Short mmCIF file of C-alpha atoms and ligand atoms in Angstrom, two decimals:
data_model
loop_
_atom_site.label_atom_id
_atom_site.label_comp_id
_atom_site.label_asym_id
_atom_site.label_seq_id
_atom_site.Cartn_x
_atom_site.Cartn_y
_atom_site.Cartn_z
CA UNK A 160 0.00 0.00 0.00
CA UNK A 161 1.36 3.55 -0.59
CA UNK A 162 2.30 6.42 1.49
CA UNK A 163 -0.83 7.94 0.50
CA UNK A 164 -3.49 5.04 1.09
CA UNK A 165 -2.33 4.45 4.60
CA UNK A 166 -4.42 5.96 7.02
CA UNK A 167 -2.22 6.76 10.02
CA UNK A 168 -4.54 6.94 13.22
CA UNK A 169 -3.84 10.14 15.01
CA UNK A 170 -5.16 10.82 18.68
CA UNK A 171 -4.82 13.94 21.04
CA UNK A 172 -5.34 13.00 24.40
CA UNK A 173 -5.45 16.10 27.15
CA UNK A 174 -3.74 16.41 30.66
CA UNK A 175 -1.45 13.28 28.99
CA UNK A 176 1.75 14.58 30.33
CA UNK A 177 1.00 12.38 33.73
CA UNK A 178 -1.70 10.18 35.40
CA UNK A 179 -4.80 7.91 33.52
CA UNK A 180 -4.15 10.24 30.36
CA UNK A 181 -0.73 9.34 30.01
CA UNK A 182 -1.66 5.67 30.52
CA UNK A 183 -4.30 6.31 28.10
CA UNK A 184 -1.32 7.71 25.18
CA UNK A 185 0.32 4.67 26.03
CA UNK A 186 -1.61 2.15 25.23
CA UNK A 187 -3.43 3.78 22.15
CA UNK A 188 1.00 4.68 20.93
CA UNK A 189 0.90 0.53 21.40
CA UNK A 190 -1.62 -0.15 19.44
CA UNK A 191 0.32 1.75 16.77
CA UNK A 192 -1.78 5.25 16.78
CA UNK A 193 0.54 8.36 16.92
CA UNK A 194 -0.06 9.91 19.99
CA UNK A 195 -0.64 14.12 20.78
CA UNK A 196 0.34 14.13 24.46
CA UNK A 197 -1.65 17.34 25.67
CA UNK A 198 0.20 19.29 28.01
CA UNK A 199 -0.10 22.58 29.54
CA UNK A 200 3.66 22.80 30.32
CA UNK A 201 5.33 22.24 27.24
CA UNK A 202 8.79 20.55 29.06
CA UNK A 203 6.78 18.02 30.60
CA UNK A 204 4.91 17.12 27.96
CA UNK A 205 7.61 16.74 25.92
CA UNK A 206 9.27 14.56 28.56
CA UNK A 207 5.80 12.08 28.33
CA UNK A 208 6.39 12.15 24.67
CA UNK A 209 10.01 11.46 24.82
CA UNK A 210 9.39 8.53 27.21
CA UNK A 211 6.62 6.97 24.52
CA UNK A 212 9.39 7.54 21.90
CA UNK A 213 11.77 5.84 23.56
CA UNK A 214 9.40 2.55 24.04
CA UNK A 215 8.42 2.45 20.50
CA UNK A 216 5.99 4.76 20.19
CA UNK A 217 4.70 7.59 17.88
CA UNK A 218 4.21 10.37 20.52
CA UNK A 219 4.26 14.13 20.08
CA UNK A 220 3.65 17.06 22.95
CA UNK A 221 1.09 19.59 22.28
CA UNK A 222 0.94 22.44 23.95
CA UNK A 223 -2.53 22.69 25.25
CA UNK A 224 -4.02 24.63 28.37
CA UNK A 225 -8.03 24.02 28.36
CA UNK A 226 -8.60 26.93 30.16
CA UNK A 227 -6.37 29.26 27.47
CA UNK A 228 -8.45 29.78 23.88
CA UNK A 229 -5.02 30.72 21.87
CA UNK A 230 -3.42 27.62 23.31
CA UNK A 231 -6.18 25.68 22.03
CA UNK A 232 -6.67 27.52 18.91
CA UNK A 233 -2.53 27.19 18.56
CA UNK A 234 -2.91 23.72 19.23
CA UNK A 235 -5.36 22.80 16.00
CA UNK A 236 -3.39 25.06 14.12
CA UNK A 237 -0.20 22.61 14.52
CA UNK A 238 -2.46 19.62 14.21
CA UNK A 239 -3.80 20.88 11.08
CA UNK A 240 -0.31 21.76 9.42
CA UNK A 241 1.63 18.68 10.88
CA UNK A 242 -0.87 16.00 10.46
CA UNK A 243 -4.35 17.42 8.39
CA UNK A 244 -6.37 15.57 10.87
CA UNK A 245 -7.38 13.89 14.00
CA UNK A 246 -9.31 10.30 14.64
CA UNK A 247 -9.71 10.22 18.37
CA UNK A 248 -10.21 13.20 20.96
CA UNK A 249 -9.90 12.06 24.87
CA UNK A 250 -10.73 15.04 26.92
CA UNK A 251 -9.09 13.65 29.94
CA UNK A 252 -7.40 17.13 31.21
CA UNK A 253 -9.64 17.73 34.40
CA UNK A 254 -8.97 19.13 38.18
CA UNK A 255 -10.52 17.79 41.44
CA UNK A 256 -10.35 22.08 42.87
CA UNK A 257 -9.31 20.66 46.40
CA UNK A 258 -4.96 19.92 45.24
CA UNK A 259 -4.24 16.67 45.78
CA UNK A 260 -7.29 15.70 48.03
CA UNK A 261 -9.04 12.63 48.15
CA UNK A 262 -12.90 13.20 48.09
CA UNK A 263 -13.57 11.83 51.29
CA UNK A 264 -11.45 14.66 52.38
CA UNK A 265 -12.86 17.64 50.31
CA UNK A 266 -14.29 19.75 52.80
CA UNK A 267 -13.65 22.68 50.91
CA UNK A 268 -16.62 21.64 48.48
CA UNK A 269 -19.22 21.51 51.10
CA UNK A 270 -22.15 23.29 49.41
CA UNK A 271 -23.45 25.45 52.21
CA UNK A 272 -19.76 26.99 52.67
CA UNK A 273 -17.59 26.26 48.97
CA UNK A 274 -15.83 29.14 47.76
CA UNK A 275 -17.82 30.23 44.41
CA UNK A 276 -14.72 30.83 42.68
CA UNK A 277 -13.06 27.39 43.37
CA UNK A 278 -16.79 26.15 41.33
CA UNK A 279 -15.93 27.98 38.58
CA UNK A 280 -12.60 27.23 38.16
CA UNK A 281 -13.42 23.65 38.60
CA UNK A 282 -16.07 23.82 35.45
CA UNK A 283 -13.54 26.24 33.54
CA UNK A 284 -11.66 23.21 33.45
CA UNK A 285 -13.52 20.35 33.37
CA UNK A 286 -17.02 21.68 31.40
CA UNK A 287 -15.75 25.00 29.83
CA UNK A 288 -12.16 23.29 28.57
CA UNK A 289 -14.10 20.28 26.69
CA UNK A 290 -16.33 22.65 25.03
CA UNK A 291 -13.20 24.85 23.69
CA UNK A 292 -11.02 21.82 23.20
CA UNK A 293 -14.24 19.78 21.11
CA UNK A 294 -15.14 22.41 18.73
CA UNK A 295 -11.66 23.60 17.89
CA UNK A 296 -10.89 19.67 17.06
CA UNK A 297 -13.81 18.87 15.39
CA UNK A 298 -13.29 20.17 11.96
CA UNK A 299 -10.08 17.62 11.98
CA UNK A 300 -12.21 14.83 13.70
CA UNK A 301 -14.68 15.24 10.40
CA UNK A 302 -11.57 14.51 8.58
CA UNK A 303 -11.55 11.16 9.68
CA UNK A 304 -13.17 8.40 8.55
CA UNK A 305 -14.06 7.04 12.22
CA UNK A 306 -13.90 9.98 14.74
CA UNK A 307 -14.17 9.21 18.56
CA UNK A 308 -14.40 11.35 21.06
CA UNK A 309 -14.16 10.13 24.71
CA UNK A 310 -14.85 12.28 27.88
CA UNK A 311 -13.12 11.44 30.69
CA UNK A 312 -16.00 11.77 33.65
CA UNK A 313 -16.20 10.01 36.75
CA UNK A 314 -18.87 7.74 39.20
CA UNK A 315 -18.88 10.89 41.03
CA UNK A 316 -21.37 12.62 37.93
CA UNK A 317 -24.17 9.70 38.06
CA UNK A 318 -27.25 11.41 39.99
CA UNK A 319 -28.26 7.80 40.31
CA UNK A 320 -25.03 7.02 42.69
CA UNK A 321 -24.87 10.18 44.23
CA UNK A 322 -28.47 10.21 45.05
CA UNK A 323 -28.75 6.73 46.85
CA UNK A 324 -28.38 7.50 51.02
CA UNK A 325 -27.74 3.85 51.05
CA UNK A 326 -24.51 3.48 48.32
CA UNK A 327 -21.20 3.59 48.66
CA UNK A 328 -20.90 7.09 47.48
CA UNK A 329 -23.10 8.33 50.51
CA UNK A 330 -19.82 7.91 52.13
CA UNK A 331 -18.17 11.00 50.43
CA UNK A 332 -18.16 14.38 51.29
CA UNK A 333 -21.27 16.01 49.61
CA UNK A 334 -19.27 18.28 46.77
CA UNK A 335 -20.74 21.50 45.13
CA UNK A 336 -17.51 21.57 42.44
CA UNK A 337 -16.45 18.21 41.58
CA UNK A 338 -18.97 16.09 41.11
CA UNK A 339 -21.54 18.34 39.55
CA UNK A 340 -18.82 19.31 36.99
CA UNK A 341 -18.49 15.90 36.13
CA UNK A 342 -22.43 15.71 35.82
CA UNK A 343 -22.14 18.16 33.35
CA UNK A 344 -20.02 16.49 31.41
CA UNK A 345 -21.88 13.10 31.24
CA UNK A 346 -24.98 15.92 30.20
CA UNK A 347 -22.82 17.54 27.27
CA UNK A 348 -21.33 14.31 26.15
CA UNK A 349 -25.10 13.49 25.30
CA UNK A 350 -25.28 16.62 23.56
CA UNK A 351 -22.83 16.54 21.34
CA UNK A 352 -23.57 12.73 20.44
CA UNK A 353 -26.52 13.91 19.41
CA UNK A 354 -25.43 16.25 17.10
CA UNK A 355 -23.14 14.54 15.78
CA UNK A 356 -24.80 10.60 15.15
CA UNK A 357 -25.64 11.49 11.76
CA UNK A 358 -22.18 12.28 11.38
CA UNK A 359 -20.59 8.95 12.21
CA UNK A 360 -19.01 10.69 15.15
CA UNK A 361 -19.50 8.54 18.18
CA UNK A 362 -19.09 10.24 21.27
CA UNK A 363 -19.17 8.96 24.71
CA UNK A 364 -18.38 9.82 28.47
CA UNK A 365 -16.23 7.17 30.73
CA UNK A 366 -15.47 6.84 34.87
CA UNK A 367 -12.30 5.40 34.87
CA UNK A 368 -12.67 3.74 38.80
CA UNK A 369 -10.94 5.59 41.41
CA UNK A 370 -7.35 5.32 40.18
CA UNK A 371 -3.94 5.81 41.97
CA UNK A 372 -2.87 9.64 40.95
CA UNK A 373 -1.60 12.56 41.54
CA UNK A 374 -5.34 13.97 41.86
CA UNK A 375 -6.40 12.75 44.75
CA UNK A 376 -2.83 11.95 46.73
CA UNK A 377 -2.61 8.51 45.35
CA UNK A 378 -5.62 6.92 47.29
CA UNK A 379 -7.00 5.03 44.76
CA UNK A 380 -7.11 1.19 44.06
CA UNK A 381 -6.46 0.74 40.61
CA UNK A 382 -2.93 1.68 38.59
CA UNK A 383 -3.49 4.43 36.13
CA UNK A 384 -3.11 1.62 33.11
CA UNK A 385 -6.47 0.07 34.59
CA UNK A 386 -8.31 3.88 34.55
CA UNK A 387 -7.01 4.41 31.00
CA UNK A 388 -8.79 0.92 29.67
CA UNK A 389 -12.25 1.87 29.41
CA UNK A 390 -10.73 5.44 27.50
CA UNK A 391 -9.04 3.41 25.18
CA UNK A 392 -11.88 0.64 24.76
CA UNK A 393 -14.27 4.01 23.75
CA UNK A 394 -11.46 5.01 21.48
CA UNK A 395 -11.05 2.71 19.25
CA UNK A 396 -14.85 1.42 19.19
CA UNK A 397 -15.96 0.19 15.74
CA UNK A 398 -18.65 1.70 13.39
CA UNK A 399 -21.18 -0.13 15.42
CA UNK A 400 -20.24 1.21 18.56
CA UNK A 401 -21.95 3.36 21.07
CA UNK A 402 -22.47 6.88 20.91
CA UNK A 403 -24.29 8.99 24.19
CA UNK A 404 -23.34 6.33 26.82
CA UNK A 405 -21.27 6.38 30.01
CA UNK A 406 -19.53 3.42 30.73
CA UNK A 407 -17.04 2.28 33.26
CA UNK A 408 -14.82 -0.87 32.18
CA UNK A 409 -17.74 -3.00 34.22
CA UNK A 410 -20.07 -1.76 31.61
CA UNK A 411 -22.46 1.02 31.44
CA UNK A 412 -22.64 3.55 34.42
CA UNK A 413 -26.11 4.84 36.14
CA UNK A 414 -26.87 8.09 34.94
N1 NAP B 293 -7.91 9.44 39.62
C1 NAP B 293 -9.17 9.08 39.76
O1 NAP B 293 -9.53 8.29 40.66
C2 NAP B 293 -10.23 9.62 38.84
C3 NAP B 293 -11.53 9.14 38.99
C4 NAP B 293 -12.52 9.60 38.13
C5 NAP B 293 -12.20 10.51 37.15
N2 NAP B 293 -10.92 10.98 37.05
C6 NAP B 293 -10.65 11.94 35.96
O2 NAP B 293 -9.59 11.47 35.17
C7 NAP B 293 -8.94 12.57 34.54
C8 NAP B 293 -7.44 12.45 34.75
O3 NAP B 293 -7.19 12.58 36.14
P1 NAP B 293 -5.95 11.91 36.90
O4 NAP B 293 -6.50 11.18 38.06
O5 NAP B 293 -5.06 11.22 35.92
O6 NAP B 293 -5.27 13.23 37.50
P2 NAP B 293 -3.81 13.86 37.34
O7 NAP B 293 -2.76 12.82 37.49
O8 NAP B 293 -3.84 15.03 38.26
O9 NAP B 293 -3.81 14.35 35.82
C9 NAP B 293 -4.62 15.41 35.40
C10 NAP B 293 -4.07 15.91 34.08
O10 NAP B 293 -4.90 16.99 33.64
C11 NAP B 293 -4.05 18.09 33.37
N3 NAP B 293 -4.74 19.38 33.47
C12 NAP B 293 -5.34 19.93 34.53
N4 NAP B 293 -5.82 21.15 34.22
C13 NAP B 293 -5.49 21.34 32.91
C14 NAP B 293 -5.70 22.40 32.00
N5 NAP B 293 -6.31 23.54 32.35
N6 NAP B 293 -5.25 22.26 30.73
C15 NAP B 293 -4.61 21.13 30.35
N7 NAP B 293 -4.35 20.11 31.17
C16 NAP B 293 -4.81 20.23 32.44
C17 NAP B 293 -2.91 17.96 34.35
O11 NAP B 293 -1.82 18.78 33.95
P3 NAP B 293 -0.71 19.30 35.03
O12 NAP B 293 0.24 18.15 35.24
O13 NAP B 293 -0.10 20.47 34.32
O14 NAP B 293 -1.46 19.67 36.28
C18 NAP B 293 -2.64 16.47 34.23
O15 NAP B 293 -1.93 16.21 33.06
C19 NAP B 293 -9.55 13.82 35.15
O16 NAP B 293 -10.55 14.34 34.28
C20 NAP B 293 -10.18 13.30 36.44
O17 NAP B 293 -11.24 14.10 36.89
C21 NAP B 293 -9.94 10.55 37.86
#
């Protein structure tokens, strides 16, 4: 086959410089898909990169802030010029707005006392960012003949969970930031599907489990490879796939 007939799977994958996103580059770099590893500090995602380069991978750092317009606008530009298109978006970038706290901890998201501005830097990043990030990437993701997109949510956004006084989330801190940020997203993720079905663009929202990371001090169970399954399962789904779902790797997730 030529040069020309080969269809080289690209992916951009944000916040990939560390944690379930960088575990996410690395297993889509081994299934032979060049990697964008979406960093908002360009040394250290050019250190990911380097590190996926060095194992055999196709890996490139893109400068990428999802709070910063002209680093996102910058960002298509160079995707546009360097590879004329993208296959698979993974919004992963996303903060908890309590540092490295685990949620069971996150007293600063209380509802009757959180700080209004710590909410809306939390859904600058993790609501806001996706929009930005998705509609600046989408004319490249029509490029491709199977575009995915995959947003990187959490248990923490299903109502159904949250809402049960019996479940095992009525053991976390009630959280005015966090988790209705992520509810958001599982809300838009259903939008955009939507809009884009008729498209062939499937798009779908994933909770990863409660991984071992930086994000919440490295309290959780499972190693960042395990989060970044169910990202790359929704990544590489076939034409018959899902679109407007929310699955963990157990399956699909209560809304
Ligand atoms: N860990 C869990 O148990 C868990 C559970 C459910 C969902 N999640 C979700 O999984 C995703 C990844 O989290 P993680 O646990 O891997 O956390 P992490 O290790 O803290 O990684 C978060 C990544 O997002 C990046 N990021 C944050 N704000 C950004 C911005 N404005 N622009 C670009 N990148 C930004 C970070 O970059 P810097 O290095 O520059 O900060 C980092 O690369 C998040 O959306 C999180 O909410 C995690």
């Amino acid at each position: 086959m030529s040069e020309q007939t080969t269809h080289q799977k690209i992916a951009l994958v944000t916040g990939a410089n560390k944690g379930i996103g960088r575990a996410a580059a690395e297993q889509l770099a081994a299934l032979g898909t060049t990697v964008l590893i979406g960093a908002r500090d360009p040394r250290r995602g050019e250190e990911a990169a380097a590190e996926l380069r060095a194992a055999g991978g196709d890996a490139h750092a893109v400068t990428l802030d999802v709070t910063d317009q002209a680093t996102v606008r910058e960002a298509a530009k160079q995707i546009e010029a360097r590879f004329g298109h993208l296959d698979v978006l993974i919004n992963n970038a996303g903060i908890s707005g309590s540092g490295q706290v685990s949620p069971q901890d996150a007293y600063d998201q209380i509802p009757s006392t959180v700080d209004l501005d710590m909410v809306r830097a939390v859904f600058e990043t993790n609501v806001f960012g996706v929009i930005a990030v998705t509609n600046a990437m989408l004319p490249l993701l029509r490029r491709s003949p199977a575009p995915r997109i995959v947003n990187v949510s959490s248990h923490a956004a299903s109502l159904t969970l949250a809402s049960d006084p019996e479940g095992p989330f009525a053991l976390l801190l009630p959280s005015a930031a966090y988790s209705p940020s992520k509810s958001a997203l599982t809300a838009l993720t259903v939008q955009y599907a939507n809009e884009l079905r008729k498209d062939g663009i499937l798009v779908n929202a994933v909770a990863p489990g409660y991984v071992d990371t930086d994000s919440n001090n490295h309290t959780g169970f499972l190693t960042p490879a395990q989060g970044a399954a169910v990202l790359v399962s929704l990544a590489t789904l076939g034409a018959d796939g899902p679109t407007a779902g929310f699955f963990s790797e157990e399956g699909p997730v209560p809304w």
